[in-house]
Amino acid sequence: MSTTQSDRLRGLLEPLVAAKGLDLEEIEMSRAGKRRMLRIIVDSDEGVELDACAELSREVSDKLDETDVMGEDEYVLEVSSPGADRPLTEHRHYVRAVGRLVKFQLSAEGEKGAGELVARILDVDDEGLDLEVPGVKGRKATARRIAFTDIAKARVEIEFNRKDKKEEEA
């Protein structure tokens, strides 16, 4: 997708998405044979309900039909929330991941050097993250602080057996 088309789509769709109280995370255009696929990824601090995606999809479809931004060729429109394993790239992504286990790729410029770290995000501020690094072989978890500038990549780890906070308090 050309930068111009991407910018036009973002300018057209961002107000619709924001009116629903959502963030426009990504716009992807791909081709499958003769068809094009337009995928719009939205999110919010509370997550995104299926009904909200369906309603937004109808509004986006109507808006695209009113304009020539997609041209004359057929396309398939998909509006969805980001997958659980999407990369954390924005400050708001880290805030939404508080309490979650995250795999970090640390850059060589970091104070402890490059490498991989798996830790739970405890708190987020403007400069970085407070983490809890799980203990290994019966050892206690340790606290660690990393700056955003030390993070090369970050992705939430899927946990199948983690109790949620309400279960832990009961």
mmCIF file of C-alpha atoms in Angstrom:
data_model
loop_
_atom_site.group_PDB
_atom_site.id
_atom_site.type_symbol
_atom_site.label_atom_id
_atom_site.label_comp_id
_atom_site.label_asym_id
_atom_site.label_seq_id
_atom_site.Cartn_x
_atom_site.Cartn_y
_atom_site.Cartn_z
ATOM 1 C CA MET A 1 0.000 0.000 0.000
ATOM 2 C CA SER A 2 1.424 3.348 -0.975
ATOM 3 C CA THR A 3 2.229 5.877 1.708
ATOM 4 C CA THR A 4 -0.229 8.306 0.151
ATOM 5 C CA GLN A 5 -3.058 5.749 0.243
ATOM 6 C CA SER A 6 -2.111 4.755 3.788
ATOM 7 C CA ASP A 7 -2.133 8.388 4.906
ATOM 8 C CA ARG A 8 -5.475 9.002 3.186
ATOM 9 C CA LEU A 9 -6.994 5.909 4.824
ATOM 10 C CA ARG A 10 -5.644 6.890 8.240
ATOM 11 C CA GLY A 11 -7.008 10.435 7.870
ATOM 12 C CA LEU A 12 -10.386 9.089 6.800
ATOM 13 C CA LEU A 13 -10.707 6.325 9.388
ATOM 14 C CA GLU A 14 -9.075 7.766 12.504
ATOM 15 C CA PRO A 15 -12.056 10.036 13.347
ATOM 16 C CA LEU A 16 -14.490 7.085 12.991
ATOM 17 C CA VAL A 17 -12.353 4.893 15.228
ATOM 18 C CA ALA A 18 -11.788 7.647 17.808
ATOM 19 C CA ALA A 19 -15.537 8.342 17.958
ATOM 20 C CA LYS A 20 -15.950 4.764 19.219
ATOM 21 C CA GLY A 21 -13.363 5.361 21.949
ATOM 22 C CA LEU A 22 -10.818 3.152 20.185
ATOM 23 C CA ASP A 23 -7.240 3.570 18.961
ATOM 24 C CA LEU A 24 -6.406 2.918 15.310
ATOM 25 C CA GLU A 25 -3.395 0.639 15.726
ATOM 26 C CA GLU A 26 -2.699 -0.491 12.198
ATOM 27 C CA ILE A 27 -3.931 -0.438 8.608
ATOM 28 C CA GLU A 28 -2.749 -3.338 6.443
ATOM 29 C CA MET A 29 -3.393 -3.850 2.764
ATOM 30 C CA SER A 30 -2.560 -7.177 1.127
ATOM 31 C CA ARG A 31 -3.415 -8.963 -2.084
ATOM 32 C CA ALA A 32 -4.830 -12.468 -2.418
ATOM 33 C CA GLY A 33 -5.092 -13.264 -6.117
ATOM 34 C CA LYS A 34 -7.307 -10.646 -7.749
ATOM 35 C CA ARG A 35 -8.762 -9.553 -4.435
ATOM 36 C CA ARG A 36 -7.362 -7.055 -2.003
ATOM 37 C CA MET A 37 -7.670 -7.354 1.772
ATOM 38 C CA LEU A 38 -7.935 -4.229 3.910
ATOM 39 C CA ARG A 39 -7.316 -5.091 7.556
ATOM 40 C CA ILE A 40 -7.934 -2.454 10.217
ATOM 41 C CA ILE A 41 -6.641 -3.186 13.708
ATOM 42 C CA VAL A 42 -8.220 -1.284 16.626
ATOM 43 C CA ASP A 43 -7.746 -1.480 20.389
ATOM 44 C CA SER A 44 -8.558 0.269 23.656
ATOM 45 C CA ASP A 45 -7.534 0.096 27.298
ATOM 46 C CA GLU A 46 -10.557 -2.123 27.975
ATOM 47 C CA GLY A 47 -10.070 -4.315 24.909
ATOM 48 C CA VAL A 48 -12.454 -4.495 21.961
ATOM 49 C CA GLU A 49 -15.787 -6.315 21.911
ATOM 50 C CA LEU A 50 -16.862 -8.247 18.816
ATOM 51 C CA ASP A 51 -19.982 -6.075 18.505
ATOM 52 C CA ALA A 52 -17.831 -2.930 18.440
ATOM 53 C CA CYS A 53 -15.744 -4.401 15.591
ATOM 54 C CA ALA A 54 -18.892 -5.295 13.624
ATOM 55 C CA GLU A 55 -20.428 -1.845 14.108
ATOM 56 C CA LEU A 56 -17.175 -0.104 13.195
ATOM 57 C CA SER A 57 -16.816 -2.359 10.142
ATOM 58 C CA ARG A 58 -20.216 -1.194 8.832
ATOM 59 C CA GLU A 59 -19.314 2.462 9.390
ATOM 60 C CA VAL A 60 -15.891 2.062 7.761
ATOM 61 C CA SER A 61 -17.456 0.268 4.791
ATOM 62 C CA ASP A 62 -19.988 3.068 4.321
ATOM 63 C CA LYS A 63 -17.246 5.718 4.574
ATOM 64 C CA LEU A 64 -15.015 3.908 2.060
ATOM 65 C CA ASP A 65 -17.964 3.555 -0.338
ATOM 66 C CA GLU A 66 -18.484 7.342 -0.200
ATOM 67 C CA THR A 67 -14.883 8.016 -1.264
ATOM 68 C CA ASP A 68 -12.507 6.856 -3.987
ATOM 69 C CA VAL A 69 -9.646 6.019 -1.605
ATOM 70 C CA MET A 70 -9.901 2.266 -2.378
ATOM 71 C CA GLY A 71 -10.314 2.732 -6.116
ATOM 72 C CA GLU A 72 -12.593 0.574 -8.260
ATOM 73 C CA ASP A 73 -11.127 -2.881 -7.523
ATOM 74 C CA GLU A 74 -12.913 -5.259 -5.166
ATOM 75 C CA TYR A 75 -11.584 -5.630 -1.649
ATOM 76 C CA VAL A 76 -12.428 -7.466 1.541
ATOM 77 C CA LEU A 77 -12.652 -5.383 4.711
ATOM 78 C CA GLU A 78 -11.679 -6.841 8.087
ATOM 79 C CA VAL A 79 -11.881 -4.895 11.350
ATOM 80 C CA SER A 80 -10.389 -6.648 14.357
ATOM 81 C CA SER A 81 -8.469 -6.276 17.573
ATOM 82 C CA PRO A 82 -4.755 -7.043 17.703
ATOM 83 C CA GLY A 83 -3.726 -10.611 18.390
ATOM 84 C CA ALA A 84 -2.479 -11.584 21.813
ATOM 85 C CA ASP A 85 1.058 -11.948 20.490
ATOM 86 C CA ARG A 86 1.351 -8.611 18.728
ATOM 87 C CA PRO A 87 4.543 -6.609 19.335
ATOM 88 C CA LEU A 88 4.461 -3.902 22.000
ATOM 89 C CA THR A 89 5.618 -0.735 20.262
ATOM 90 C CA GLU A 90 3.732 2.186 21.813
ATOM 91 C CA HIS A 91 3.647 3.445 25.399
ATOM 92 C CA ARG A 92 -0.078 2.595 25.567
ATOM 93 C CA HIS A 93 0.703 -1.040 24.617
ATOM 94 C CA TYR A 94 2.929 -1.386 27.681
ATOM 95 C CA VAL A 95 0.298 0.220 29.918
ATOM 96 C CA ARG A 96 -2.285 -2.273 28.631
ATOM 97 C CA ALA A 97 0.151 -5.122 29.345
ATOM 98 C CA VAL A 98 0.585 -4.339 33.063
ATOM 99 C CA GLY A 99 0.330 -7.637 34.934
ATOM 100 C CA ARG A 100 1.238 -9.669 31.844
ATOM 101 C CA LEU A 101 4.360 -11.713 31.203
ATOM 102 C CA VAL A 102 6.417 -10.202 28.370
ATOM 103 C CA LYS A 103 9.441 -11.406 26.405
ATOM 104 C CA PHE A 104 11.903 -8.569 25.822
ATOM 105 C CA GLN A 105 14.784 -8.393 23.363
ATOM 106 C CA LEU A 106 17.161 -5.901 24.922
ATOM 107 C CA SER A 107 19.421 -3.704 22.838
ATOM 108 C CA ALA A 108 23.204 -3.689 23.224
ATOM 109 C CA GLU A 109 23.052 -0.086 24.442
ATOM 110 C CA GLY A 110 21.235 -1.127 27.650
ATOM 111 C CA GLU A 111 23.012 -0.938 30.988
ATOM 112 C CA LYS A 112 23.171 -4.751 31.261
ATOM 113 C CA GLY A 113 23.769 -5.318 27.546
ATOM 114 C CA ALA A 114 21.856 -7.148 24.849
ATOM 115 C CA GLY A 115 19.928 -10.299 25.521
ATOM 116 C CA GLU A 116 16.552 -11.765 26.180
ATOM 117 C CA LEU A 117 14.449 -11.233 29.282
ATOM 118 C CA VAL A 118 11.073 -12.648 30.285
ATOM 119 C CA ALA A 119 9.383 -10.662 33.045
ATOM 120 C CA ARG A 120 6.020 -9.453 34.294
ATOM 121 C CA ILE A 121 5.247 -5.754 33.875
ATOM 122 C CA LEU A 122 4.362 -4.225 37.241
ATOM 123 C CA ASP A 123 4.311 -0.524 36.388
ATOM 124 C CA VAL A 124 4.899 1.823 33.459
ATOM 125 C CA ASP A 125 5.963 5.462 33.455
ATOM 126 C CA ASP A 126 7.315 7.847 30.820
ATOM 127 C CA GLU A 127 10.896 6.522 30.985
ATOM 128 C CA GLY A 128 10.447 2.780 31.335
ATOM 129 C CA LEU A 129 9.083 -0.246 33.119
ATOM 130 C CA ASP A 130 9.221 -1.798 36.570
ATOM 131 C CA LEU A 131 9.383 -5.561 36.153
ATOM 132 C CA GLU A 132 9.225 -8.728 38.198
ATOM 133 C CA VAL A 133 11.620 -11.351 36.874
ATOM 134 C CA PRO A 134 10.330 -14.820 37.851
ATOM 135 C CA GLY A 135 12.624 -16.872 40.047
ATOM 136 C CA VAL A 136 14.212 -19.995 38.623
ATOM 137 C CA LYS A 137 14.503 -23.356 40.420
ATOM 138 C CA GLY A 138 12.747 -22.295 43.613
ATOM 139 C CA ARG A 139 14.371 -18.863 43.867
ATOM 140 C CA LYS A 140 12.289 -15.794 44.607
ATOM 141 C CA ALA A 141 11.287 -13.359 41.888
ATOM 142 C CA THR A 142 13.461 -10.254 41.567
ATOM 143 C CA ALA A 143 12.605 -6.656 40.717
ATOM 144 C CA ARG A 144 14.172 -4.994 37.700
ATOM 145 C CA ARG A 145 13.825 -1.641 35.977
ATOM 146 C CA ILE A 146 14.392 -1.177 32.237
ATOM 147 C CA ALA A 147 14.219 1.972 30.146
ATOM 148 C CA PHE A 148 12.223 2.098 26.922
ATOM 149 C CA THR A 149 15.469 2.972 25.122
ATOM 150 C CA ASP A 150 16.906 -0.428 26.184
ATOM 151 C CA ILE A 151 14.077 -2.382 24.509
ATOM 152 C CA ALA A 152 14.664 -3.594 20.953
ATOM 153 C CA LYS A 153 11.484 -5.735 20.825
ATOM 154 C CA ALA A 154 8.758 -6.787 23.240
ATOM 155 C CA ARG A 155 5.901 -9.258 22.912
ATOM 156 C CA VAL A 156 3.346 -10.566 25.426
ATOM 157 C CA GLU A 157 3.830 -14.217 26.345
ATOM 158 C CA ILE A 158 0.654 -16.297 26.320
ATOM 159 C CA GLU A 159 -0.010 -17.867 29.738
ATOM 160 C CA PHE A 160 -2.485 -20.738 29.861
ATOM 161 C CA ASN A 161 -2.309 -21.539 33.564
ATOM 162 C CA ARG A 162 -2.113 -18.085 35.152
ATOM 163 C CA LYS A 163 -4.814 -17.266 37.655
ATOM 164 C CA ASP A 164 -6.332 -13.849 37.173
ATOM 165 C CA LYS A 165 -6.234 -11.286 39.998
ATOM 166 C CA LYS A 166 -9.804 -11.982 41.155
ATOM 167 C CA GLU A 167 -9.025 -15.691 41.607
ATOM 168 C CA GLU A 168 -5.839 -14.872 43.551
ATOM 169 C CA GLU A 169 -7.733 -12.580 45.957
ATOM 170 C CA ALA A 170 -10.421 -15.202 46.698
#
